[in-house]
XYZ file of C-alpha atoms in Angstrom:
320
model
C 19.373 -12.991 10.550
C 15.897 -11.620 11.738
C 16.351 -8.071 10.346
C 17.177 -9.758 7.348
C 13.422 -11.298 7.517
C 12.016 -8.642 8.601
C 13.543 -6.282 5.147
C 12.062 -9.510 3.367
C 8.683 -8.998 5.134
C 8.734 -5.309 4.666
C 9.314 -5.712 0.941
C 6.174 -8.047 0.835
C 4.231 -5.612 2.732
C 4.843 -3.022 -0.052
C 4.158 -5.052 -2.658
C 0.852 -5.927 -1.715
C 0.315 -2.811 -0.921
C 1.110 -2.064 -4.348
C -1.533 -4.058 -5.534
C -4.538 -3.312 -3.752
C -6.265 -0.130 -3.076
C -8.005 -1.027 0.729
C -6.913 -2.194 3.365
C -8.408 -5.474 3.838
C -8.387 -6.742 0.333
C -5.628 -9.376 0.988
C -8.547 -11.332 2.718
C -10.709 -11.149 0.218
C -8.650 -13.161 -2.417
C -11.081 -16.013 -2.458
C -13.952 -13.501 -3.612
C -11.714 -11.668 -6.005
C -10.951 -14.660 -7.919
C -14.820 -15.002 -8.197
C -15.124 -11.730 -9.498
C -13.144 -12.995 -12.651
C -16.596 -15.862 -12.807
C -18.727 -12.703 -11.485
C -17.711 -10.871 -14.966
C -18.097 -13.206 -17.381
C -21.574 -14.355 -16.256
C -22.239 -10.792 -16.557
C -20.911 -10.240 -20.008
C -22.441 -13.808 -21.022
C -25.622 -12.810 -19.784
C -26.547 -15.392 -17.792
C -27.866 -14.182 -14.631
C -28.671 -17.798 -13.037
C -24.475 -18.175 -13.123
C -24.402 -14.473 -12.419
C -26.673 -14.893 -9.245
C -24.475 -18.628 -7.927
C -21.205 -17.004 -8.414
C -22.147 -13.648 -6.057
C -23.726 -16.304 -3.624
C -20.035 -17.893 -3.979
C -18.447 -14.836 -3.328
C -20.425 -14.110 -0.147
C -19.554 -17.511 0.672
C -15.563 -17.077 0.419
C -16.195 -13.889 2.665
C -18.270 -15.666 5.380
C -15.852 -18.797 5.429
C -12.360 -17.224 4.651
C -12.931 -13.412 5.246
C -14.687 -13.247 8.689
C -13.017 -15.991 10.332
C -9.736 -14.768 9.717
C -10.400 -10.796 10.599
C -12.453 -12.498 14.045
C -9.047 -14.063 14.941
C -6.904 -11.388 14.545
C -9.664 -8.368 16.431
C -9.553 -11.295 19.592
C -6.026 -11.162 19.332
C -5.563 -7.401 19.315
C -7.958 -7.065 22.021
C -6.886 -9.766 24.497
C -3.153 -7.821 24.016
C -5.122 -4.274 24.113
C -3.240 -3.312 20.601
C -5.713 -0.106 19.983
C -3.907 0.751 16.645
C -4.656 -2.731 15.233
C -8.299 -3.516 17.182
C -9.326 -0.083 15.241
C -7.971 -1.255 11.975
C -9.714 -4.683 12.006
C -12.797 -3.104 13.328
C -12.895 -1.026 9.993
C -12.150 -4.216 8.251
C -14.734 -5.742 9.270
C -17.137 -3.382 8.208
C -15.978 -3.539 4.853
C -15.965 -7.488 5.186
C -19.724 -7.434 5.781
C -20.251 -4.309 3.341
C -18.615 -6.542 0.235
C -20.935 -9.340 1.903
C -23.854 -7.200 1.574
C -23.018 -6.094 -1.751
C -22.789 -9.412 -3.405
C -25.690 -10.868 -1.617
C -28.078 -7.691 -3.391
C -26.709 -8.220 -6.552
C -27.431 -11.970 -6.192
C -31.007 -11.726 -5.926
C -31.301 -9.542 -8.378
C -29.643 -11.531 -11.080
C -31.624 -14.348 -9.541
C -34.840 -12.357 -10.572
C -33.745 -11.417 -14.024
C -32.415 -16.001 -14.630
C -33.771 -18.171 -17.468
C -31.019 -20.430 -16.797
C -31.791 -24.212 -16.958
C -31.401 -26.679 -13.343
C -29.385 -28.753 -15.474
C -27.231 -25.591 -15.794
C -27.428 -24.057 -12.683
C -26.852 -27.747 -11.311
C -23.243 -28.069 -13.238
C -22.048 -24.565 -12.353
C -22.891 -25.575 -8.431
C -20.624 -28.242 -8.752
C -18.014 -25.908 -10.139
C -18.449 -23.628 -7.087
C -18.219 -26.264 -4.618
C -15.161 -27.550 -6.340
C -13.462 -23.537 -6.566
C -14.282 -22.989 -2.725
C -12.802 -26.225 -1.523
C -9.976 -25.488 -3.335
C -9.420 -21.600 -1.667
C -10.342 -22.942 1.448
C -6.748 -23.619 2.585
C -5.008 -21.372 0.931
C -4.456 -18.823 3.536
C -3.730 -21.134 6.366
C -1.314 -22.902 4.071
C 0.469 -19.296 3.753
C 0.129 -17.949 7.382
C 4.016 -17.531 7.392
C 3.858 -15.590 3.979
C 2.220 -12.522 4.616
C -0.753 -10.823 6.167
C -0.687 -10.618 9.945
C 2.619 -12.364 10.566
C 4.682 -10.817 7.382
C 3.385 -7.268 8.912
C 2.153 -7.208 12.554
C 4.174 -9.976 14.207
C 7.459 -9.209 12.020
C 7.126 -5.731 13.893
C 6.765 -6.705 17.916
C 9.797 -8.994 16.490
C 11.788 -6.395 15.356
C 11.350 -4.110 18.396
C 11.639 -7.202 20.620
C 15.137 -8.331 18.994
C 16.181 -4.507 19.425
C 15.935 -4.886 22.893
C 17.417 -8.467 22.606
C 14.100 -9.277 24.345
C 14.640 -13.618 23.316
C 11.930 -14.844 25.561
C 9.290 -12.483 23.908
C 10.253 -13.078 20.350
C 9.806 -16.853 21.376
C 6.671 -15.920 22.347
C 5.243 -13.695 19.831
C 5.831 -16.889 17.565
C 4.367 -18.724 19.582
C 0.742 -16.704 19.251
C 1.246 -17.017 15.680
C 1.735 -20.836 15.600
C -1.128 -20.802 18.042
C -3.066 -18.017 14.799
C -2.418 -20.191 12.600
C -3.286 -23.254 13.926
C -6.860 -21.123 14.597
C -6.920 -20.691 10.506
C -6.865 -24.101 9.790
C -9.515 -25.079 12.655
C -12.283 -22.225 12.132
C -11.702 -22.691 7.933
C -10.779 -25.626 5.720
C -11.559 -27.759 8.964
C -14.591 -26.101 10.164
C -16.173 -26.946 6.691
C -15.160 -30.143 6.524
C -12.536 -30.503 4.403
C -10.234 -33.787 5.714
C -6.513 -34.507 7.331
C -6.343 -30.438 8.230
C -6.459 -31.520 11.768
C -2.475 -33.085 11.778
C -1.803 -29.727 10.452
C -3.681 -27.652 13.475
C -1.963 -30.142 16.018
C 1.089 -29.678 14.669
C 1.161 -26.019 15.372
C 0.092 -25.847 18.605
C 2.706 -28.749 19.832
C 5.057 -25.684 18.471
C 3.432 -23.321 20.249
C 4.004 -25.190 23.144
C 7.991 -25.594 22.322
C 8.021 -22.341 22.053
C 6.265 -21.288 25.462
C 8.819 -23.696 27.017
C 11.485 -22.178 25.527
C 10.548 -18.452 26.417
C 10.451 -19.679 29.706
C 13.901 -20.442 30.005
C 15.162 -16.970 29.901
C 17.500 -17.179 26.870
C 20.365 -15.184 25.937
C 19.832 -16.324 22.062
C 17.331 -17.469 19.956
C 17.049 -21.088 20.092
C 17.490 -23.267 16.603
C 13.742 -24.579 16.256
C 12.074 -21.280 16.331
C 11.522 -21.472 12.145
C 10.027 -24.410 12.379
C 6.822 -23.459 12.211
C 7.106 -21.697 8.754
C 8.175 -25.770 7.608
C 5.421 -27.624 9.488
C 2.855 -26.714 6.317
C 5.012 -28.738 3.780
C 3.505 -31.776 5.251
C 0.362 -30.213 4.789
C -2.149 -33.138 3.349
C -2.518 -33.761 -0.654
C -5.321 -31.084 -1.541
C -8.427 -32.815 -2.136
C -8.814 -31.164 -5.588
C -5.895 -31.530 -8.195
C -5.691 -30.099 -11.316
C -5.443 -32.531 -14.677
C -3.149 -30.150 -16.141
C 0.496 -28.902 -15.287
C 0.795 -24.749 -14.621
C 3.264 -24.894 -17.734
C 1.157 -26.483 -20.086
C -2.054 -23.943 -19.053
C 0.734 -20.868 -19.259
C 1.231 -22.328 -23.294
C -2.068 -22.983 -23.928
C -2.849 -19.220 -22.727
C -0.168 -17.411 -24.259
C -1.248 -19.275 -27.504
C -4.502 -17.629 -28.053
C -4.868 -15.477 -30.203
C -7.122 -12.653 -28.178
C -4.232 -12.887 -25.383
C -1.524 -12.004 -28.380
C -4.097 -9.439 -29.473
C -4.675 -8.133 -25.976
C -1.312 -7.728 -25.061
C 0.141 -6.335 -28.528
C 1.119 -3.309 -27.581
C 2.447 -3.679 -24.181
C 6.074 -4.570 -22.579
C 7.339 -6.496 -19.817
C 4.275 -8.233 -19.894
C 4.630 -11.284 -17.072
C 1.940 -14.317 -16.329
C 0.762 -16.011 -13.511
C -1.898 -19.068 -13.428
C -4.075 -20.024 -10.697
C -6.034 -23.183 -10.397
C -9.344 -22.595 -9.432
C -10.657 -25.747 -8.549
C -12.221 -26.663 -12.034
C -10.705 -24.484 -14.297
C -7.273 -22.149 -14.528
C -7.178 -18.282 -14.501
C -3.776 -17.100 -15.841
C -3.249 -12.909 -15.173
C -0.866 -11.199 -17.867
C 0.260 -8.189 -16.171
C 3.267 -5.713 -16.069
C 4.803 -3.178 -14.047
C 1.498 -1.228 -13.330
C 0.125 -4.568 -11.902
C -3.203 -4.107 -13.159
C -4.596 -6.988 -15.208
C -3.885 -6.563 -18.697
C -5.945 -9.344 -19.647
C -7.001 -12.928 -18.164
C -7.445 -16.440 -19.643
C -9.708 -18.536 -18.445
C -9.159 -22.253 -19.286
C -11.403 -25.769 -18.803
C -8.477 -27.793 -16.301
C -10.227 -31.069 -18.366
C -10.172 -29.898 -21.809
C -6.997 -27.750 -22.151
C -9.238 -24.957 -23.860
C -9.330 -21.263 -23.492
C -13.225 -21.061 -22.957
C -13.066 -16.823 -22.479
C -10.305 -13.888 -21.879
C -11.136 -11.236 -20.511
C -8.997 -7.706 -21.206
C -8.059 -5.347 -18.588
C -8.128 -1.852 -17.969
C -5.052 -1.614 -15.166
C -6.115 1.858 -14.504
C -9.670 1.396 -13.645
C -9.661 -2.318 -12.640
C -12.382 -2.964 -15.317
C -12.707 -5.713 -17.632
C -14.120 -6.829 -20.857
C -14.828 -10.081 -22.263
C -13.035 -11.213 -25.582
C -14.649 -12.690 -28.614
């Protein structure tokens, strides 16, 4: 049954390897999505949005991006895993390099803005609402993939080779205990409300676990997936969209610039991610590059921009 996960978890681990092009972009998915913003600020020309969303996207990596590489480096070190220490040491270079980056090109836009407070005021707002709402994401998806579908599914493997129970047990055990750390030094360390059932509720597994290991067993206990359920009694999100994913993957597919974007192109899928005020929905196909991207207003139910992609160069244009 656990080789079984771990072909699952290998799978995962190729697919997102399929997708991104450095190592540590699948904790950067928070400033990512504000690239999408980043662009068409750019393309709109309005450098007082331009200038809030690269402040936002400094923000995702100093709340979501450094946290989470800081918790796995202690890890690695406190276990002396060399391989992985040097690995998240390069991350988090490049963490603080795309931190860097966005920060410049902040005040820069910021010296080039005519944009109205009344503006600036409404897109702050937006921000606030799009960072809340990415806040949680990665604690909510510890057991998806990351450090646990790729590190900890490893020791796992080798440790069920060996029929080594007790140190499976407690390998997930330090993950319960990891991801109980994401919820506490993210969504909860910024204030967002009822995370705190979620961290406790982790570590009483961690402690299970521990117990368990403890006793020497000649099998793996029933109780030891428990962990990857605990997060469906994670709390209502504070931010809910108005509209259903279906309705925003109509509206999108609707447009005409997505039908004229996408004319020519086959096996075209869709995918639509709230974003805390408005919905983003990615048409893509087997080359996983973004063919093209709808934005739409969560409260109207309006396509307010698409932007099409060039897959091979990750570059994108806005729409008229």
């Amino acid at each position: 049954m656990m080789q079984n996960k771990i072909k699952t978890y290998t799978l995962l681990l190729f697919s997102i390897l399929l997708i991104v092009t450095k190592p540590c972009n699948a904790i950067f998915e928070g400033t990512a999505n504000a690239n999408i913003f980043i662009k068409m600020s750019e393309q709109h020309g309005d450098f007082g949005k331009l200038a809030l969303w690269h402040e936002a996207a400094a923000e995702c990596i100093n709340r979501i991006s450094v946290p989470m590489n800081e918790i796995a480096l202690n890890y690695y070190k406190s276990h002396g895993y060399d391989k992985w220490i040097a690995r998240a040491e390069k991350e988090a270079l490049e963490i603080q390099e795309q931190r860097q980056f966005h920060l410049k090109r902040a005040k820069a836009a910021w010296e080039k803005s005519k944009t109205t407070e009344t503006v600036l005021q409404a897109e702050r707002e937006k921000i606030a609402k799009f960072i809340a709402t990415w806040l949680p994401h990665y604690p909510d998806r510890f057991y998806n993939f990351g450090i646990y579908a790729t590190f900890f599914a490893e020791l796992q493997e080798h440790a069920e080779q060996k029929k080594d129970y007790a140190r499976i047990l407690r390998l997930e055990a330090d993950a319960a205990e990891m991801c109980a750390s994401q919820y506490e030094k993210i969504p909860i360390a910024y204030g967002l409300k009822n995370y705190e059932q979620l961290r406790d509720a982790y570590l009483r597994h961690a402690t299970l676990l521990r117990t368990l290991a403890n006793q020497s067993p000649n099998t793996l206990p029933p109780g030891i997936n428990i962990g990857k359920h605990i997060r469906n009694r994670r709390p209502k999100p504070q931010i809910t969209p108005l509209k259903k994913a279906d309705k925003i993957l109509h509206i999108a597919k609707s447009d005409p610039r997505i039908k004229f974007a996408l004319a020519d192109e086959k096996g075209v899928r869709e995918y639509a991610w709230f974003q805390g005020f408005a919905w983003t929905v990615s048409f893509y196909n087997h080359g996983w590059g973004n063919l093209a991207i709808a934005v739409i207003d969560d409260e109207i139910g309006k396509v307010v921009d698409v932007l099409k992609g060039e897959p091979e160069t990750g570059k994108l244009e806005l729409l008229d």
